[in-house]
JSON list of C-alpha atoms in Angstrom, two decimals:
[
{"chain": "S", "resi": 1, "resn": "GLN", "atom": "CA", "xyz": [21.93, 11.55, 19.99]},
{"chain": "S", "resi": 2, "resn": "VAL", "atom": "CA", "xyz": [19.70, 13.05, 17.31]},
{"chain": "S", "resi": 3, "resn": "GLN", "atom": "CA", "xyz": [16.02, 13.24, 17.95]},
{"chain": "S", "resi": 4, "resn": "LEU", "atom": "CA", "xyz": [13.27, 14.19, 15.48]},
{"chain": "S", "resi": 5, "resn": "GLN", "atom": "CA", "xyz": [9.75, 15.24, 16.47]},
{"chain": "S", "resi": 6, "resn": "GLU", "atom": "CA", "xyz": [6.85, 15.79, 14.08]},
{"chain": "S", "resi": 7, "resn": "SER", "atom": "CA", "xyz": [4.11, 18.19, 14.83]},
{"chain": "S", "resi": 8, "resn": "GLY", "atom": "CA", "xyz": [0.99, 19.44, 13.09]},
{"chain": "S", "resi": 9, "resn": "PRO", "atom": "CA", "xyz": [-2.74, 19.06, 12.94]},
{"chain": "S", "resi": 10, "resn": "GLY", "atom": "CA", "xyz": [-4.03, 15.57, 13.28]},
{"chain": "S", "resi": 11, "resn": "LEU", "atom": "CA", "xyz": [-7.18, 16.27, 11.30]},
{"chain": "S", "resi": 12, "resn": "VAL", "atom": "CA", "xyz": [-7.36, 17.91, 7.87]},
{"chain": "S", "resi": 13, "resn": "LYS", "atom": "CA", "xyz": [-10.45, 18.51, 5.72]},
{"chain": "S", "resi": 14, "resn": "PRO", "atom": "CA", "xyz": [-10.67, 17.05, 2.24]},
{"chain": "S", "resi": 15, "resn": "SER", "atom": "CA", "xyz": [-9.29, 19.42, -0.45]},
{"chain": "S", "resi": 16, "resn": "GLY", "atom": "CA", "xyz": [-7.32, 21.15, 2.27]},
{"chain": "S", "resi": 17, "resn": "THR", "atom": "CA", "xyz": [-3.62, 21.40, 2.96]},
{"chain": "S", "resi": 18, "resn": "LEU", "atom": "CA", "xyz": [-1.67, 19.23, 5.28]},
{"chain": "S", "resi": 19, "resn": "SER", "atom": "CA", "xyz": [1.19, 20.99, 6.99]},
{"chain": "S", "resi": 20, "resn": "LEU", "atom": "CA", "xyz": [3.76, 19.27, 9.30]},
{"chain": "S", "resi": 21, "resn": "THR", "atom": "CA", "xyz": [6.99, 20.30, 10.88]},
{"chain": "S", "resi": 22, "resn": "CYS", "atom": "CA", "xyz": [9.89, 18.13, 12.07]},
{"chain": "S", "resi": 23, "resn": "ALA", "atom": "CA", "xyz": [11.99, 19.59, 14.86]},
{"chain": "S", "resi": 24, "resn": "VAL", "atom": "CA", "xyz": [15.57, 18.29, 14.96]},
{"chain": "S", "resi": 25, "resn": "SER", "atom": "CA", "xyz": [17.55, 18.21, 18.13]},
{"chain": "S", "resi": 26, "resn": "GLY", "atom": "CA", "xyz": [21.03, 16.71, 18.82]},
{"chain": "S", "resi": 27, "resn": "ASP", "atom": "CA", "xyz": [22.18, 17.53, 15.30]},
{"chain": "S", "resi": 28, "resn": "SER", "atom": "CA", "xyz": [22.33, 20.53, 13.05]},
{"chain": "S", "resi": 29, "resn": "ILE", "atom": "CA", "xyz": [20.08, 20.68, 10.09]},
{"chain": "S", "resi": 30, "resn": "THR", "atom": "CA", "xyz": [22.96, 22.26, 8.29]},
{"chain": "S", "resi": 31, "resn": "SER", "atom": "CA", "xyz": [25.13, 19.17, 8.62]},
{"chain": "S", "resi": 32, "resn": "ASN", "atom": "CA", "xyz": [25.98, 17.26, 5.46]},
{"chain": "S", "resi": 33, "resn": "LEU", "atom": "CA", "xyz": [22.79, 15.27, 5.43]},
{"chain": "S", "resi": 34, "resn": "TRP", "atom": "CA", "xyz": [19.42, 15.18, 3.76]},
{"chain": "S", "resi": 35, "resn": "TRP", "atom": "CA", "xyz": [16.20, 15.16, 5.67]},
{"chain": "S", "resi": 36, "resn": "SER", "atom": "CA", "xyz": [13.14, 13.20, 4.54]},
{"chain": "S", "resi": 37, "resn": "TRP", "atom": "CA", "xyz": [9.38, 12.66, 4.99]},
{"chain": "S", "resi": 38, "resn": "VAL", "atom": "CA", "xyz": [7.95, 9.21, 4.77]},
{"chain": "S", "resi": 39, "resn": "ARG", "atom": "CA", "xyz": [4.29, 8.19, 5.22]},
{"chain": "S", "resi": 40, "resn": "GLN", "atom": "CA", "xyz": [2.43, 4.97, 6.08]},
{"chain": "S", "resi": 41, "resn": "PRO", "atom": "CA", "xyz": [-1.27, 4.52, 5.51]},
{"chain": "S", "resi": 42, "resn": "PRO", "atom": "CA", "xyz": [-2.97, 2.55, 8.26]},
{"chain": "S", "resi": 43, "resn": "GLY", "atom": "CA", "xyz": [-2.14, -1.18, 7.84]},
{"chain": "S", "resi": 44, "resn": "ARG", "atom": "CA", "xyz": [-0.01, -0.57, 4.74]},
{"chain": "S", "resi": 45, "resn": "GLY", "atom": "CA", "xyz": [3.58, -0.04, 3.70]},
{"chain": "S", "resi": 46, "resn": "LEU", "atom": "CA", "xyz": [6.02, 2.84, 3.69]},
{"chain": "S", "resi": 47, "resn": "GLU", "atom": "CA", "xyz": [6.05, 5.51, 1.06]},
{"chain": "S", "resi": 48, "resn": "TRP", "atom": "CA", "xyz": [8.93, 8.07, 0.70]},
{"chain": "S", "resi": 49, "resn": "ILE", "atom": "CA", "xyz": [7.48, 11.60, 0.02]},
{"chain": "S", "resi": 50, "resn": "ALA", "atom": "CA", "xyz": [10.36, 14.01, -0.32]},
{"chain": "S", "resi": 51, "resn": "ASP", "atom": "CA", "xyz": [13.73, 15.10, 1.00]},
{"chain": "S", "resi": 52, "resn": "ILE", "atom": "CA", "xyz": [15.69, 18.31, 1.45]},
{"chain": "S", "resi": 53, "resn": "TYR", "atom": "CA", "xyz": [19.26, 19.51, 1.93]},
{"chain": "S", "resi": 54, "resn": "HIS", "atom": "CA", "xyz": [19.88, 22.61, 4.05]},
{"chain": "S", "resi": 55, "resn": "SER", "atom": "CA", "xyz": [20.87, 24.56, 0.91]},
{"chain": "S", "resi": 56, "resn": "GLY", "atom": "CA", "xyz": [17.34, 24.18, -0.23]},
{"chain": "S", "resi": 57, "resn": "SER", "atom": "CA", "xyz": [17.92, 21.40, -2.76]},
{"chain": "S", "resi": 58, "resn": "THR", "atom": "CA", "xyz": [14.96, 19.04, -2.88]},
{"chain": "S", "resi": 59, "resn": "ASN", "atom": "CA", "xyz": [13.79, 15.69, -4.29]},
{"chain": "S", "resi": 60, "resn": "TYR", "atom": "CA", "xyz": [10.23, 14.52, -4.57]},
{"chain": "S", "resi": 61, "resn": "ASN", "atom": "CA", "xyz": [8.41, 11.26, -5.14]},
{"chain": "S", "resi": 62, "resn": "PRO", "atom": "CA", "xyz": [7.08, 11.69, -8.71]},
{"chain": "S", "resi": 63, "resn": "SER", "atom": "CA", "xyz": [3.66, 10.40, -7.69]},
{"chain": "S", "resi": 64, "resn": "LEU", "atom": "CA", "xyz": [3.22, 13.20, -5.20]},
{"chain": "S", "resi": 65, "resn": "LYS", "atom": "CA", "xyz": [5.39, 15.97, -6.69]},
{"chain": "S", "resi": 66, "resn": "SER", "atom": "CA", "xyz": [2.55, 18.10, -7.93]},
{"chain": "S", "resi": 67, "resn": "ARG", "atom": "CA", "xyz": [1.09, 18.47, -4.47]},
{"chain": "S", "resi": 68, "resn": "VAL", "atom": "CA", "xyz": [4.11, 18.46, -2.19]},
{"chain": "S", "resi": 69, "resn": "THR", "atom": "CA", "xyz": [6.43, 21.22, -0.95]},
{"chain": "S", "resi": 70, "resn": "ILE", "atom": "CA", "xyz": [9.34, 20.52, 1.45]},
{"chain": "S", "resi": 71, "resn": "SER", "atom": "CA", "xyz": [11.11, 23.34, 3.15]},
{"chain": "S", "resi": 72, "resn": "VAL", "atom": "CA", "xyz": [13.83, 23.96, 5.78]},
{"chain": "S", "resi": 73, "resn": "ASP", "atom": "CA", "xyz": [14.23, 26.70, 8.46]},
{"chain": "S", "resi": 74, "resn": "LYS", "atom": "CA", "xyz": [17.85, 26.70, 9.48]},
{"chain": "S", "resi": 75, "resn": "SER", "atom": "CA", "xyz": [17.19, 29.30, 12.21]},
{"chain": "S", "resi": 76, "resn": "LYS", "atom": "CA", "xyz": [14.80, 26.92, 13.91]},
{"chain": "S", "resi": 77, "resn": "ASN", "atom": "CA", "xyz": [16.67, 23.67, 13.03]},
{"chain": "S", "resi": 78, "resn": "HIS", "atom": "CA", "xyz": [13.53, 22.24, 11.48]},
{"chain": "S", "resi": 79, "resn": "PHE", "atom": "CA", "xyz": [12.03, 21.23, 8.23]},
{"chain": "S", "resi": 80, "resn": "SER", "atom": "CA", "xyz": [8.45, 21.13, 6.99]},
{"chain": "S", "resi": 81, "resn": "LEU", "atom": "CA", "xyz": [6.05, 19.43, 4.64]},
{"chain": "S", "resi": 82, "resn": "LYS", "atom": "CA", "xyz": [3.03, 20.73, 2.88]},
{"chain": "S", "resi": 83, "resn": "LEU", "atom": "CA", "xyz": [0.65, 18.53, 0.93]},
{"chain": "S", "resi": 84, "resn": "THR", "atom": "CA", "xyz": [-2.20, 20.24, -0.93]},
{"chain": "S", "resi": 85, "resn": "SER", "atom": "CA", "xyz": [-5.57, 18.97, -2.23]},
{"chain": "S", "resi": 86, "resn": "VAL", "atom": "CA", "xyz": [-5.65, 16.16, 0.31]},
{"chain": "S", "resi": 87, "resn": "THR", "atom": "CA", "xyz": [-8.11, 13.23, 0.10]},
{"chain": "S", "resi": 88, "resn": "ALA", "atom": "CA", "xyz": [-8.89, 10.29, 2.32]},
{"chain": "S", "resi": 89, "resn": "ALA", "atom": "CA", "xyz": [-6.05, 8.50, 0.57]},
{"chain": "S", "resi": 90, "resn": "ASP", "atom": "CA", "xyz": [-3.60, 10.84, 2.33]},
{"chain": "S", "resi": 91, "resn": "THR", "atom": "CA", "xyz": [-4.64, 9.59, 5.69]},
{"chain": "S", "resi": 92, "resn": "ALA", "atom": "CA", "xyz": [-1.49, 8.16, 7.08]},
{"chain": "S", "resi": 93, "resn": "MET", "atom": "CA", "xyz": [1.17, 8.16, 9.81]},
{"chain": "S", "resi": 94, "resn": "TYR", "atom": "CA", "xyz": [3.76, 10.74, 8.70]},
{"chain": "S", "resi": 95, "resn": "TYR", "atom": "CA", "xyz": [7.37, 10.28, 9.77]},
{"chain": "S", "resi": 96, "resn": "CYS", "atom": "CA", "xyz": [10.35, 12.51, 9.38]},
{"chain": "S", "resi": 97, "resn": "ALA", "atom": "CA", "xyz": [13.75, 10.94, 9.17]},
{"chain": "S", "resi": 98, "resn": "ARG", "atom": "CA", "xyz": [17.45, 11.73, 8.94]},
{"chain": "S", "resi": 99, "resn": "ASP", "atom": "CA", "xyz": [18.87, 10.65, 5.63]},
{"chain": "S", "resi": 100, "resn": "GLU", "atom": "CA", "xyz": [22.46, 9.62, 6.55]},
{"chain": "S", "resi": 101, "resn": "ASN", "atom": "CA", "xyz": [24.99, 8.89, 3.88]},
{"chain": "S", "resi": 102, "resn": "TRP", "atom": "CA", "xyz": [28.02, 6.65, 3.63]},
{"chain": "S", "resi": 103, "resn": "GLY", "atom": "CA", "xyz": [29.82, 7.58, 0.46]},
{"chain": "S", "resi": 104, "resn": "SER", "atom": "CA", "xyz": [27.16, 7.31, -2.26]},
{"chain": "S", "resi": 105, "resn": "TYR", "atom": "CA", "xyz": [24.93, 5.15, -0.08]},
{"chain": "S", "resi": 106, "resn": "ARG", "atom": "CA", "xyz": [21.97, 6.64, 1.73]},
{"chain": "S", "resi": 107, "resn": "PHE", "atom": "CA", "xyz": [19.83, 5.34, 4.57]},
{"chain": "S", "resi": 108, "resn": "PHE", "atom": "CA", "xyz": [17.41, 6.59, 7.17]},
{"chain": "S", "resi": 109, "resn": "ASP", "atom": "CA", "xyz": [19.23, 6.00, 10.49]},
{"chain": "S", "resi": 110, "resn": "SER", "atom": "CA", "xyz": [17.02, 8.16, 12.75]},
{"chain": "S", "resi": 111, "resn": "TRP", "atom": "CA", "xyz": [13.29, 8.55, 12.65]},
{"chain": "S", "resi": 112, "resn": "GLY", "atom": "CA", "xyz": [10.63, 10.59, 14.49]},
{"chain": "S", "resi": 113, "resn": "GLN", "atom": "CA", "xyz": [7.91, 8.82, 16.35]},
{"chain": "S", "resi": 114, "resn": "GLY", "atom": "CA", "xyz": [5.42, 9.73, 13.69]},
{"chain": "S", "resi": 115, "resn": "THR", "atom": "CA", "xyz": [2.21, 11.71, 13.72]},
{"chain": "S", "resi": 116, "resn": "LEU", "atom": "CA", "xyz": [-1.17, 10.47, 12.45]},
{"chain": "S", "resi": 117, "resn": "VAL", "atom": "CA", "xyz": [-3.01, 12.71, 10.04]},
{"chain": "S", "resi": 118, "resn": "THR", "atom": "CA", "xyz": [-6.52, 11.91, 9.18]},
{"chain": "S", "resi": 119, "resn": "VAL", "atom": "CA", "xyz": [-8.30, 13.49, 6.27]},
{"chain": "S", "resi": 120, "resn": "SER", "atom": "CA", "xyz": [-11.94, 13.79, 7.00]},
{"chain": "S", "resi": 121, "resn": "SER", "atom": "CA", "xyz": [-14.74, 16.34, 7.00]},
{"chain": "J", "resi": 1, "resn": "ASP", "atom": "CA", "xyz": [10.47, 4.12, -11.40]},
{"chain": "J", "resi": 2, "resn": "ILE", "atom": "CA", "xyz": [12.18, 1.25, -9.71]},
{"chain": "J", "resi": 3, "resn": "GLN", "atom": "CA", "xyz": [9.77, -1.23, -8.14]},
{"chain": "J", "resi": 4, "resn": "MET", "atom": "CA", "xyz": [10.80, -3.41, -5.17]},
{"chain": "J", "resi": 5, "resn": "THR", "atom": "CA", "xyz": [8.93, -6.66, -4.72]},
{"chain": "J", "resi": 6, "resn": "GLN", "atom": "CA", "xyz": [9.30, -8.43, -1.41]},
{"chain": "J", "resi": 7, "resn": "SER", "atom": "CA", "xyz": [8.48, -12.04, -0.79]},
{"chain": "J", "resi": 8, "resn": "PRO", "atom": "CA", "xyz": [6.82, -13.56, 1.01]},
{"chain": "J", "resi": 9, "resn": "SER", "atom": "CA", "xyz": [4.32, -10.86, 2.19]},
{"chain": "J", "resi": 10, "resn": "SER", "atom": "CA", "xyz": [4.08, -12.81, 5.48]},
{"chain": "J", "resi": 11, "resn": "LEU", "atom": "CA", "xyz": [5.45, -15.85, 7.16]},
{"chain": "J", "resi": 12, "resn": "SER", "atom": "CA", "xyz": [5.03, -17.78, 10.30]},
{"chain": "J", "resi": 13, "resn": "ALA", "atom": "CA", "xyz": [8.09, -18.96, 12.17]},
{"chain": "J", "resi": 14, "resn": "SER", "atom": "CA", "xyz": [9.26, -20.11, 15.57]},
{"chain": "J", "resi": 15, "resn": "VAL", "atom": "CA", "xyz": [11.96, -18.99, 17.96]},
{"chain": "J", "resi": 16, "resn": "GLY", "atom": "CA", "xyz": [15.29, -20.37, 16.73]},
{"chain": "J", "resi": 17, "resn": "ASP", "atom": "CA", "xyz": [14.21, -20.66, 13.08]},
{"chain": "J", "resi": 18, "resn": "ARG", "atom": "CA", "xyz": [16.33, -19.35, 10.30]},
{"chain": "J", "resi": 19, "resn": "VAL", "atom": "CA", "xyz": [14.28, -16.80, 8.30]},
{"chain": "J", "resi": 20, "resn": "THR", "atom": "CA", "xyz": [14.93, -15.48, 4.82]},
{"chain": "J", "resi": 21, "resn": "ILE", "atom": "CA", "xyz": [13.18, -12.62, 3.16]},
{"chain": "J", "resi": 22, "resn": "THR", "atom": "CA", "xyz": [13.74, -11.69, -0.47]},
{"chain": "J", "resi": 23, "resn": "CYS", "atom": "CA", "xyz": [13.46, -8.38, -2.29]},
{"chain": "J", "resi": 24, "resn": "ARG", "atom": "CA", "xyz": [13.61, -8.13, -6.09]},
{"chain": "J", "resi": 25, "resn": "ALA", "atom": "CA", "xyz": [14.23, -4.91, -7.93]},
{"chain": "J", "resi": 26, "resn": "SER", "atom": "CA", "xyz": [12.65, -4.07, -11.29]},
{"chain": "J", "resi": 27, "resn": "GLN", "atom": "CA", "xyz": [16.18, -3.24, -12.62]},
{"chain": "J", "resi": 28, "resn": "SER", "atom": "CA", "xyz": [19.67, -3.54, -11.51]},
{"chain": "J", "resi": 29, "resn": "ILE", "atom": "CA", "xyz": [20.35, -1.32, -8.46]},
{"chain": "J", "resi": 30, "resn": "LYS", "atom": "CA", "xyz": [23.91, -2.60, -7.76]},
{"chain": "J", "resi": 31, "resn": "ASN", "atom": "CA", "xyz": [23.91, -2.91, -3.95]},
{"chain": "J", "resi": 32, "resn": "TYR", "atom": "CA", "xyz": [21.90, 0.25, -3.06]},
{"chain": "J", "resi": 33, "resn": "VAL", "atom": "CA", "xyz": [19.53, -1.61, -0.66]},
{"chain": "J", "resi": 34, "resn": "ASN", "atom": "CA", "xyz": [18.66, -1.05, 2.89]},
{"chain": "J", "resi": 35, "resn": "TRP", "atom": "CA", "xyz": [16.57, -3.14, 5.33]},
{"chain": "J", "resi": 36, "resn": "TYR", "atom": "CA", "xyz": [14.34, -1.89, 8.12]},
{"chain": "J", "resi": 37, "resn": "GLN", "atom": "CA", "xyz": [12.42, -3.52, 10.92]},
{"chain": "J", "resi": 38, "resn": "GLN", "atom": "CA", "xyz": [9.18, -2.09, 12.10]},
{"chain": "J", "resi": 39, "resn": "LYS", "atom": "CA", "xyz": [7.22, -3.14, 15.18]},
{"chain": "J", "resi": 40, "resn": "PRO", "atom": "CA", "xyz": [3.54, -2.17, 15.70]},
{"chain": "J", "resi": 41, "resn": "GLY", "atom": "CA", "xyz": [3.11, 1.44, 16.64]},
{"chain": "J", "resi": 42, "resn": "LYS", "atom": "CA", "xyz": [6.78, 2.21, 16.21]},
{"chain": "J", "resi": 43, "resn": "ALA", "atom": "CA", "xyz": [8.93, 3.96, 13.61]},
{"chain": "J", "resi": 44, "resn": "PRO", "atom": "CA", "xyz": [11.04, 1.73, 11.34]},
{"chain": "J", "resi": 45, "resn": "LYS", "atom": "CA", "xyz": [14.52, 0.84, 12.54]},
{"chain": "J", "resi": 46, "resn": "LEU", "atom": "CA", "xyz": [17.53, 0.54, 10.24]},
{"chain": "J", "resi": 47, "resn": "LEU", "atom": "CA", "xyz": [19.09, -2.92, 10.21]},
{"chain": "J", "resi": 48, "resn": "ILE", "atom": "CA", "xyz": [21.23, -3.15, 7.10]},
{"chain": "J", "resi": 49, "resn": "TYR", "atom": "CA", "xyz": [22.55, -0.61, 4.60]},
{"chain": "J", "resi": 50, "resn": "ALA", "atom": "CA", "xyz": [24.42, -0.95, 1.35]},
{"chain": "J", "resi": 51, "resn": "ALA", "atom": "CA", "xyz": [22.94, -4.42, 0.97]},
{"chain": "J", "resi": 52, "resn": "SER", "atom": "CA", "xyz": [25.24, -6.07, 3.61]},
{"chain": "J", "resi": 53, "resn": "SER", "atom": "CA", "xyz": [26.51, -3.55, 6.08]},
{"chain": "J", "resi": 54, "resn": "LEU", "atom": "CA", "xyz": [25.21, -4.08, 9.64]},
{"chain": "J", "resi": 55, "resn": "GLN", "atom": "CA", "xyz": [23.97, -0.88, 11.35]},
{"chain": "J", "resi": 56, "resn": "SER", "atom": "CA", "xyz": [25.67, -0.19, 14.65]},
{"chain": "J", "resi": 57, "resn": "GLY", "atom": "CA", "xyz": [23.95, -1.85, 17.51]},
{"chain": "J", "resi": 58, "resn": "VAL", "atom": "CA", "xyz": [22.08, -4.43, 15.43]},
{"chain": "J", "resi": 59, "resn": "PRO", "atom": "CA", "xyz": [22.63, -8.06, 16.42]},
{"chain": "J", "resi": 60, "resn": "SER", "atom": "CA", "xyz": [24.84, -10.10, 14.17]},
{"chain": "J", "resi": 61, "resn": "ARG", "atom": "CA", "xyz": [22.09, -12.62, 13.53]},
{"chain": "J", "resi": 62, "resn": "PHE", "atom": "CA", "xyz": [20.77, -10.20, 10.98]},
{"chain": "J", "resi": 63, "resn": "ARG", "atom": "CA", "xyz": [22.58, -10.50, 7.61]},
{"chain": "J", "resi": 64, "resn": "GLY", "atom": "CA", "xyz": [21.96, -8.91, 4.29]},
{"chain": "J", "resi": 65, "resn": "SER", "atom": "CA", "xyz": [23.25, -10.06, 0.94]},
{"chain": "J", "resi": 66, "resn": "GLY", "atom": "CA", "xyz": [22.72, -9.70, -2.81]},
{"chain": "J", "resi": 67, "resn": "SER", "atom": "CA", "xyz": [23.51, -7.32, -5.65]},
{"chain": "J", "resi": 68, "resn": "GLY", "atom": "CA", "xyz": [21.93, -6.37, -8.95]},
{"chain": "J", "resi": 69, "resn": "THR", "atom": "CA", "xyz": [18.24, -7.28, -8.72]},
{"chain": "J", "resi": 70, "resn": "GLU", "atom": "CA", "xyz": [17.98, -9.85, -5.96]},
{"chain": "J", "resi": 71, "resn": "PHE", "atom": "CA", "xyz": [18.55, -9.26, -2.26]},
{"chain": "J", "resi": 72, "resn": "THR", "atom": "CA", "xyz": [18.00, -11.15, 0.93]},
{"chain": "J", "resi": 73, "resn": "LEU", "atom": "CA", "xyz": [17.65, -10.49, 4.58]},
{"chain": "J", "resi": 74, "resn": "THR", "atom": "CA", "xyz": [18.41, -13.50, 6.70]},
{"chain": "J", "resi": 75, "resn": "ILE", "atom": "CA", "xyz": [17.80, -13.89, 10.43]},
{"chain": "J", "resi": 76, "resn": "SER", "atom": "CA", "xyz": [19.98, -16.79, 11.52]},
{"chain": "J", "resi": 77, "resn": "SER", "atom": "CA", "xyz": [18.08, -17.74, 14.67]},
{"chain": "J", "resi": 78, "resn": "LEU", "atom": "CA", "xyz": [14.80, -15.93, 15.24]},
{"chain": "J", "resi": 79, "resn": "GLN", "atom": "CA", "xyz": [14.37, -14.28, 18.65]},
{"chain": "J", "resi": 80, "resn": "PRO", "atom": "CA", "xyz": [11.15, -13.26, 20.30]},
{"chain": "J", "resi": 81, "resn": "GLU", "atom": "CA", "xyz": [11.95, -9.61, 19.73]},
{"chain": "J", "resi": 82, "resn": "ASP", "atom": "CA", "xyz": [12.29, -10.18, 16.07]},
{"chain": "J", "resi": 83, "resn": "PHE", "atom": "CA", "xyz": [8.65, -10.69, 15.35]},
{"chain": "J", "resi": 84, "resn": "ALA", "atom": "CA", "xyz": [7.93, -7.62, 13.22]},
{"chain": "J", "resi": 85, "resn": "THR", "atom": "CA", "xyz": [7.49, -6.38, 9.73]},
{"chain": "J", "resi": 86, "resn": "TYR", "atom": "CA", "xyz": [10.56, -5.98, 7.52]},
{"chain": "J", "resi": 87, "resn": "TYR", "atom": "CA", "xyz": [10.98, -3.60, 4.56]},
{"chain": "J", "resi": 88, "resn": "CYS", "atom": "CA", "xyz": [13.63, -3.28, 1.93]},
{"chain": "J", "resi": 89, "resn": "GLN", "atom": "CA", "xyz": [14.43, 0.14, 0.34]},
{"chain": "J", "resi": 90, "resn": "GLN", "atom": "CA", "xyz": [16.31, 1.04, -2.81]},
{"chain": "J", "resi": 91, "resn": "THR", "atom": "CA", "xyz": [18.30, 4.22, -3.04]},
{"chain": "J", "resi": 92, "resn": "TYR", "atom": "CA", "xyz": [19.80, 3.78, -6.48]},
{"chain": "J", "resi": 93, "resn": "SER", "atom": "CA", "xyz": [17.32, 5.97, -8.23]},
{"chain": "J", "resi": 94, "resn": "SER", "atom": "CA", "xyz": [15.01, 8.12, -6.12]},
{"chain": "J", "resi": 95, "resn": "LEU", "atom": "CA", "xyz": [13.76, 6.16, -3.03]},
{"chain": "J", "resi": 96, "resn": "THR", "atom": "CA", "xyz": [11.29, 3.30, -2.97]},
{"chain": "J", "resi": 97, "resn": "PHE", "atom": "CA", "xyz": [10.29, 0.67, -0.41]},
{"chain": "J", "resi": 98, "resn": "GLY", "atom": "CA", "xyz": [9.20, -2.83, -0.75]},
{"chain": "J", "resi": 99, "resn": "GLY", "atom": "CA", "xyz": [5.75, -3.90, 0.30]},
{"chain": "J", "resi": 100, "resn": "GLY", "atom": "CA", "xyz": [6.93, -5.42, 3.59]},
{"chain": "J", "resi": 101, "resn": "THR", "atom": "CA", "xyz": [7.16, -8.88, 5.02]},
{"chain": "J", "resi": 102, "resn": "LYS", "atom": "CA", "xyz": [5.40, -9.62, 8.31]},
{"chain": "J", "resi": 103, "resn": "VAL", "atom": "CA", "xyz": [7.09, -12.24, 10.48]},
{"chain": "J", "resi": 104, "resn": "ASP", "atom": "CA", "xyz": [4.88, -13.72, 13.10]},
{"chain": "J", "resi": 105, "resn": "ILE", "atom": "CA", "xyz": [4.40, -16.88, 15.19]}
]
């Protein structure tokens, strides 16, 4: 059974860079799947951030694209997220998820437990 | 960008009630809709994909329907463990979530 585990600093200073990693176990990151990051500000809804395929192909939420980089490390079976120039509005629970597909349909069938990142000085 | 508008944003219900949640897309998205359940402090859980396909292990009281721009999630007989927040998601063009529907007592 696949498991995903987010890790990274829980506190980031304003204007700094948020960096998170998602370790994947029970599945290979080189399988025919995409891998995503999703965030959720406290008390609010879900926002998809970006996804990546093991080949390095990526997609980004247009509203965040200028500040986001997603990458994959096949040797470590993990993928990562960097978000630059953070503000308090970036304070959120950050989840990584497996982006399964069924033909042309996509859905997030496995999620990490999430990691809370607070932007504050 | 495709917007997903969920209604209602919250509802109160009782055990045994039939509950219906609606999600409207800002343009036609065929049947590229998924539904998730999220309980407090937990990650979302996939319930329905491709508008009406039940994810493995999900109880059959959950049913998804719709196509084009209007989609519904129906819980036929609400159980105590179903009190949660529900989100729709479109995957037709990029990925966006609805704003959520909180189901409580």
